[in-house]
Every structure is written in C-alpha cells, then in structure tokens.
Amino acid sequence: MENEFLKTEEEIVKILKTVYDPEIPVNIYDLGLIYKVDIDDDKNVTIDMTFTAPNCPAADFIMEDVRQKTESVEGIKSAHINLVFEPEWNKDMMTEEAKLELGLL
C-alpha cells in the first residue's frame, strides 16, 4: 500500500513539473512553490503552494492548471489547492537546476 502511495506521489510531482509560471522559464516544483502534497486513503490530494509574489497575475491560471493536472493522474479522485504565504517564498527554495536555469549560480 505504501509503495502505491509513493508511486502516486511521484506521478504527481512529475506532472507538477509540467506547470510553469508564464513569466518564469522554470516549472513551479523546481521553483520551490509546492510546499506540501498530501494524499488521503481515498486518493484525494491536497496541495499547499505559494507564489514568488502575493500579487501574481497568473495565480488563478496556475492554480487551475495544478488542480487539473493533478486530477489527471491515474487513480486520483480530486485535488484541492491551498494557496499559502507562510513561509514566505525565497530564492533558497529553488532547486539547483532552477537556479542554474535562471543564472543564479
């Protein structure tokens, strides 16, 4: 059962890496915008995420993209996206690949 949840979580992470902020050429997962992915026993997913700035003009579009793509993962019944601003996002939350892509290394 635990292997199934790990596989599902890996699939969700994989699909989240296809979601981009239109203004930044790095996916939201590598940017460090995904804080938590929880999957309950009924395969409902809750994702806590943030944005690089609270007034992101593409926030609604990105959150809907996250929801739709997460729900497209096989076996997932629903996805609920929580927009959070604690902790506040900073550049240290990005992966090394993201920093390299953005010329920060």
C-alpha positions as protocol buffer text, in pm:
chain_id: "A"
residue {
  index: 1
  type: MET
  ca { x: 0 y: 0 z: 0 }
}
residue {
  index: 2
  type: GLU
  ca { x: 281 y: 242 z: 89 }
}
residue {
  index: 3
  type: ASN
  ca { x: 455 y: 171 z: -242 }
}
residue {
  index: 4
  type: GLU
  ca { x: 132 y: 264 z: -421 }
}
residue {
  index: 5
  type: PHE
  ca { x: 118 y: 598 z: -240 }
}
residue {
  index: 6
  type: LEU
  ca { x: 484 y: 666 z: -319 }
}
residue {
  index: 7
  type: LYS
  ca { x: 425 y: 585 z: -685 }
}
residue {
  index: 8
  type: THR
  ca { x: 121 y: 814 z: -692 }
}
residue {
  index: 9
  type: GLU
  ca { x: 317 y: 1092 z: -522 }
}
residue {
  index: 10
  type: GLU
  ca { x: 598 y: 1051 z: -777 }
}
residue {
  index: 11
  type: GLU
  ca { x: 344 y: 1079 z: -1059 }
}
residue {
  index: 12
  type: ILE
  ca { x: 201 y: 1396 z: -905 }
}
residue {
  index: 13
  type: VAL
  ca { x: 549 y: 1550 z: -873 }
}
residue {
  index: 14
  type: LYS
  ca { x: 620 y: 1451 z: -1234 }
}
residue {
  index: 15
  type: ILE
  ca { x: 302 y: 1623 z: -1354 }
}
residue {
  index: 16
  type: LEU
  ca { x: 368 y: 1931 z: -1136 }
}
residue {
  index: 17
  type: LYS
  ca { x: 698 y: 1970 z: -1318 }
}
residue {
  index: 18
  type: THR
  ca { x: 494 y: 2043 z: -1633 }
}
residue {
  index: 19
  type: VAL
  ca { x: 331 y: 2352 z: -1477 }
}
residue {
  index: 20
  type: TYR
  ca { x: 502 y: 2683 z: -1547 }
}
residue {
  index: 21
  type: ASP
  ca { x: 451 y: 3043 z: -1446 }
}
residue {
  index: 22
  type: PRO
  ca { x: 421 y: 3215 z: -1786 }
}
residue {
  index: 23
  type: GLU
  ca { x: 678 y: 3475 z: -1679 }
}
residue {
  index: 24
  type: ILE
  ca { x: 944 y: 3233 z: -1549 }
}
residue {
  index: 25
  type: PRO
  ca { x: 1106 y: 2961 z: -1763 }
}
residue {
  index: 26
  type: VAL
  ca { x: 1123 y: 2710 z: -1474 }
}
residue {
  index: 27
  type: ASN
  ca { x: 850 y: 2475 z: -1353 }
}
residue {
  index: 28
  type: ILE
  ca { x: 671 y: 2555 z: -1027 }
}
residue {
  index: 29
  type: TYR
  ca { x: 803 y: 2245 z: -849 }
}
residue {
  index: 30
  type: ASP
  ca { x: 1170 y: 2331 z: -911 }
}
residue {
  index: 31
  type: LEU
  ca { x: 1096 y: 2694 z: -822 }
}
residue {
  index: 32
  type: GLY
  ca { x: 1002 y: 2567 z: -475 }
}
residue {
  index: 33
  type: LEU
  ca { x: 641 y: 2686 z: -499 }
}
residue {
  index: 34
  type: ILE
  ca { x: 499 y: 2348 z: -389 }
}
residue {
  index: 35
  type: TYR
  ca { x: 519 y: 2321 z: -11 }
}
residue {
  index: 36
  type: LYS
  ca { x: 322 y: 2003 z: 55 }
}
residue {
  index: 37
  type: VAL
  ca { x: 144 y: 1722 z: -130 }
}
residue {
  index: 38
  type: ASP
  ca { x: -91 y: 1507 z: 81 }
}
residue {
  index: 39
  type: ILE
  ca { x: -282 y: 1207 z: -48 }
}
residue {
  index: 40
  type: ASP
  ca { x: -554 y: 1060 z: 172 }
}
residue {
  index: 41
  type: ASP
  ca { x: -671 y: 699 z: 176 }
}
residue {
  index: 42
  type: ASP
  ca { x: -946 y: 780 z: -75 }
}
residue {
  index: 43
  type: LYS
  ca { x: -694 y: 928 z: -323 }
}
residue {
  index: 44
  type: ASN
  ca { x: -796 y: 1289 z: -265 }
}
residue {
  index: 45
  type: VAL
  ca { x: -498 y: 1520 z: -294 }
}
residue {
  index: 46
  type: THR
  ca { x: -433 y: 1840 z: -104 }
}
residue {
  index: 47
  type: ILE
  ca { x: -151 y: 2062 z: -223 }
}
residue {
  index: 48
  type: ASP
  ca { x: -13 y: 2363 z: -36 }
}
residue {
  index: 49
  type: MET
  ca { x: 157 y: 2603 z: -272 }
}
residue {
  index: 50
  type: THR
  ca { x: 268 y: 2962 z: -293 }
}
residue {
  index: 51
  type: PHE
  ca { x: 386 y: 3214 z: -549 }
}
residue {
  index: 52
  type: THR
  ca { x: 702 y: 3419 z: -580 }
}
residue {
  index: 53
  type: ALA
  ca { x: 487 y: 3728 z: -513 }
}
residue {
  index: 54
  type: PRO
  ca { x: 144 y: 3756 z: -348 }
}
residue {
  index: 55
  type: ASN
  ca { x: 4 y: 3958 z: -640 }
}
residue {
  index: 56
  type: CYS
  ca { x: 99 y: 3711 z: -915 }
}
residue {
  index: 57
  type: PRO
  ca { x: -121 y: 3798 z: -1215 }
}
residue {
  index: 58
  type: ALA
  ca { x: -125 y: 3434 z: -1331 }
}
residue {
  index: 59
  type: ALA
  ca { x: -220 y: 3287 z: -991 }
}
residue {
  index: 60
  type: ASP
  ca { x: -569 y: 3168 z: -1088 }
}
residue {
  index: 61
  type: PHE
  ca { x: -445 y: 3016 z: -1413 }
}
residue {
  index: 62
  type: ILE
  ca { x: -155 y: 2836 z: -1244 }
}
residue {
  index: 63
  type: MET
  ca { x: -367 y: 2702 z: -957 }
}
residue {
  index: 64
  type: GLU
  ca { x: -627 y: 2568 z: -1201 }
}
residue {
  index: 65
  type: ASP
  ca { x: -350 y: 2408 z: -1409 }
}
residue {
  index: 66
  type: VAL
  ca { x: -215 y: 2241 z: -1093 }
}
residue {
  index: 67
  type: ARG
  ca { x: -562 y: 2114 z: -1000 }
}
residue {
  index: 68
  type: GLN
  ca { x: -645 y: 1980 z: -1346 }
}
residue {
  index: 69
  type: LYS
  ca { x: -311 y: 1812 z: -1399 }
}
residue {
  index: 70
  type: THR
  ca { x: -313 y: 1656 z: -1050 }
}
residue {
  index: 71
  type: GLU
  ca { x: -662 y: 1518 z: -1110 }
}
residue {
  index: 72
  type: SER
  ca { x: -538 y: 1369 z: -1439 }
}
residue {
  index: 73
  type: VAL
  ca { x: -304 y: 1134 z: -1250 }
}
residue {
  index: 74
  type: GLU
  ca { x: -445 y: 783 z: -1261 }
}
residue {
  index: 75
  type: GLY
  ca { x: -646 y: 695 z: -952 }
}
residue {
  index: 76
  type: ILE
  ca { x: -674 y: 1048 z: -815 }
}
residue {
  index: 77
  type: LYS
  ca { x: -1034 y: 1137 z: -725 }
}
residue {
  index: 78
  type: SER
  ca { x: -993 y: 1507 z: -652 }
}
residue {
  index: 79
  type: ALA
  ca { x: -735 y: 1777 z: -591 }
}
residue {
  index: 80
  type: HIS
  ca { x: -768 y: 2073 z: -358 }
}
residue {
  index: 81
  type: ILE
  ca { x: -512 y: 2351 z: -388 }
}
residue {
  index: 82
  type: ASN
  ca { x: -437 y: 2570 z: -85 }
}
residue {
  index: 83
  type: LEU
  ca { x: -266 y: 2900 z: -157 }
}
residue {
  index: 84
  type: VAL
  ca { x: -40 y: 2983 z: 136 }
}
residue {
  index: 85
  type: PHE
  ca { x: 215 y: 3255 z: 203 }
}
residue {
  index: 86
  type: GLU
  ca { x: 377 y: 3107 z: 512 }
}
residue {
  index: 87
  type: PRO
  ca { x: 661 y: 3051 z: 496 }
}
residue {
  index: 88
  type: GLU
  ca { x: 729 y: 3334 z: 256 }
}
residue {
  index: 89
  type: TRP
  ca { x: 893 y: 3209 z: -65 }
}
residue {
  index: 90
  type: ASN
  ca { x: 1256 y: 3298 z: -129 }
}
residue {
  index: 91
  type: LYS
  ca { x: 1521 y: 3202 z: -383 }
}
residue {
  index: 92
  type: ASP
  ca { x: 1675 y: 2946 z: -148 }
}
residue {
  index: 93
  type: MET
  ca { x: 1367 y: 2726 z: -202 }
}
residue {
  index: 94
  type: MET
  ca { x: 1459 y: 2666 z: -567 }
}
residue {
  index: 95
  type: THR
  ca { x: 1637 y: 2351 z: -678 }
}
residue {
  index: 96
  type: GLU
  ca { x: 1994 y: 2378 z: -803 }
}
residue {
  index: 97
  type: GLU
  ca { x: 1862 y: 2313 z: -1156 }
}
residue {
  index: 98
  type: ALA
  ca { x: 1622 y: 2609 z: -1129 }
}
residue {
  index: 99
  type: LYS
  ca { x: 1896 y: 2838 z: -1000 }
}
residue {
  index: 100
  type: LEU
  ca { x: 2122 y: 2730 z: -1285 }
}
residue {
  index: 101
  type: GLU
  ca { x: 1844 y: 2783 z: -1544 }
}
residue {
  index: 102
  type: LEU
  ca { x: 1783 y: 3135 z: -1411 }
}
residue {
  index: 103
  type: GLY
  ca { x: 2152 y: 3221 z: -1396 }
}
residue {
  index: 104
  type: LEU
  ca { x: 2167 y: 3240 z: -1018 }
}
residue {
  index: 105
  type: LEU
  ca { x: 2462 y: 3001 z: -985 }
}
